[in-house]
Amino acid sequence: MLRRPPESEADRAMRARAHAIAKAGGIEAALANGSVAKLIDVTLSEALVLGLMKQGVRKYFAIFGHGSTDLGNVLRIYEEEGITRTVNCRNEVEMAHAATALRWQYGELSAVVTSIGPGAMQAFAGSLAAASNGVGVYHIYGDETTYGEGYNMQQVPKEEQGAFGRMTAVLGQSYVLHTPGAVRDALRRGALCVNHPYRAGPFYLLLPLNTQPARLAVNLAALPARPELPKLAPADDTAIDQAAAMIAKAGKVAIKAGGGTRGHDAAVKRLAEAAGAAVVLSPGSTGVLPDAHAQNMHVGGSKGSISGNYAMSEAELLIVIGSRAVCQADCSGIGYKNAQGVININGDLADATHYNKTVALIGDIGAVAGRLAAKLEAAKAGANKSAWLKACADKKKEWADYKAKRYACGPLRDDAWQKPVLTQPAAIKIVADFAKSIDAAKFFDAGDVQANGFQIVEDDRTGDTFTEAGASYMGFAVSALLGAALADKPRYGIAFTGDGSFMMNPQVLIDAVEHKVRGMIVIFDNRRMAAITGLQLAQYQQEFRTGDHVAVDYVRLASAVSGVLALSGGDKADTLRDALKSAQAHDGLSVVHVPVYNGPDELGGLGAWGEWNVGNWVADVQSAWIKQDL
Ligand SMILES: Cc1ncc(C[n+]2csc(CCOP(=O)(O)OP(=O)(O)O)c2C)c(N)n1
Ligand SMILES: [Mg+2]
């Protein structure tokens, strides 16, 4: 057995502090019982860990390097004393996604720790998913020394200060801890950024190699706690009355429920019913209104659905809730061809005023929608919308029939597989139904898997599907499973991924086993990046470099990792269902490989129902956009 070397005096003092905090049950309690002094002399690394703890951050995803050894030493001692947890990962993009998922799915705030340079750069790339979906996460990167004694290996090789600080500040908010005493200010800014009520995102703390071990005086009582923010809503009823009158007058009203409506299920339902509005979901808001609710028109947008896109294009009045008008969710700005006006509920001024002809109801969705719904209920404002809702219901039926026909389609002969295999929609439907039957969370990776996925899922509440539609980052779904490694109460998750997306982050095979994640990866393998093939064919009638000829045996590949159970889903619905059951019974990570069809048969896909401002569609979309007044 390795004998531990004797601990330095500084480490002993750190351990004693960590021990006292653990014993008391937190920093505040340790201060109250006097076991830890209010004014302490600590390193910047420890001050940071203490400051984050004061904001409730005790969980870390890390790949250490020479850029973070000092912080790593603090995390080791604090973990040995039982107050922080660190999981080591195999890829920084993957761990950034895991931290994003931990916050998104479980509401638990964590920090990502990297070395300087490439590790930081990779985590930074991964943080696009947090930025795009409004998810607060701390990112802590090693950074160049402040003395300029010579280039630090892996820094940006320029005679310029703070390159990483500037880069990260473009994507989120950033603070270079050039001065150790600035840690208090950095953490105050960070707290607001990662806990922002409607525009949260990544906050980057850059830790120069030489300031990490620098000592400073810290007042523990003055380290900023997590901000408690009241819900905001308009101070008077002027705009709400105006909105209520517009809704009462209009015959055809649609609600576009964006990602911001997640968790506001009750408010959306009440407002929709009071307004007599058809509700169109975004990829990221499925479940906000139960799937079977008569007013739920499913997703709308560039991919969209028959019913969702019908409601978008026919509505005379648009109520936007919690949406930042993402092009694809919004048909590149031309989704609302008949809308004469907009009511926009959002906390963010810019998002709330994105469209012209808008009555902006600024504030918390629950608070604002509740006040508006009360007015509409009193005025019976939904009473004149029955013809509209009937027309929408017919379209919903059309969409349901259209989908049912595709689910019923049996295996189709595929060129790459040289045999009949399941279609991707049929296979995804089977896995989505299975997820529902075992109450598993669903994560969707990019590509056709994602687009088919949000067209297929039939959720009844927020929180059953996590589709990273903000950045559509290939590899997100499988990496997101790792969030469960640090969750207080992990939920079984199923990652739906394509062959392309899976190979972006296969590291999760190892990390999930190491950190005891229970969950499943289903690989829908069409032997290509089919979403892009599809776009190329739709636009230019030719495929170009979106597939290869290398056959990969994913079952063998995944089986090579001890602890992973890998199975073939076969080529039929029954074999897939059996494989899912066996996979779920495994106490750990399992992988199910499903060959899926790619080709021209129209029953092999779910279609696209909106417009998109890309490729050779640009001229048409832009000429429509310039003519409309919204
Ligand atoms: C990291 C990353 N690189 C590139 C893209 C662009 N992109 C979107 S979908 C896609 C193909 C996805 O292929 P696959 O995962 O096999 O799913 P399929 O469409 O075949 O079902 C690509 C290349 C992306 N979203 N993310
Ligand atoms: Mg593929």
XYZ file of N, CA and C in Angstrom, residues 433-441 491-494 520 580 584:
48
model
N -41.695 5.270 -26.653
C -42.777 4.621 -25.897
C -42.205 3.807 -24.732
N -41.080 3.142 -25.002
C -40.445 2.366 -23.938
C -39.996 3.302 -22.805
N -39.421 4.435 -23.174
C -38.969 5.399 -22.155
C -40.148 5.820 -21.278
N -41.276 6.089 -21.919
C -42.464 6.506 -21.169
C -42.896 5.377 -20.221
N -42.837 4.156 -20.713
C -43.335 3.037 -19.903
C -42.474 2.795 -18.659
N -41.209 3.212 -18.704
C -40.362 3.015 -17.507
C -40.055 4.350 -16.823
N -40.756 5.406 -17.254
C -40.568 6.750 -16.706
C -39.108 7.214 -16.782
N -38.494 6.975 -17.931
C -37.110 7.431 -18.133
C -37.108 8.811 -18.779
N -36.063 9.584 -18.491
C -35.866 10.848 -19.195
C -35.268 10.545 -20.558
N -32.105 10.056 -12.210
C -33.235 9.409 -12.887
C -32.686 8.623 -14.076
N -33.248 7.464 -14.324
C -32.812 6.663 -15.460
C -33.011 7.472 -16.742
N -31.987 7.507 -17.588
C -32.082 8.291 -18.816
C -31.776 7.447 -20.044
N -32.419 7.806 -21.151
C -32.126 7.144 -22.425
C -31.657 8.212 -23.412
N -29.140 4.365 -20.642
C -29.058 3.630 -21.908
C -28.740 4.584 -23.055
N -34.430 -3.587 -25.674
C -34.598 -2.474 -24.729
C -34.843 -3.004 -23.317
N -32.351 -2.408 -20.186
C -32.775 -1.680 -18.984
C -32.505 -2.490 -17.716
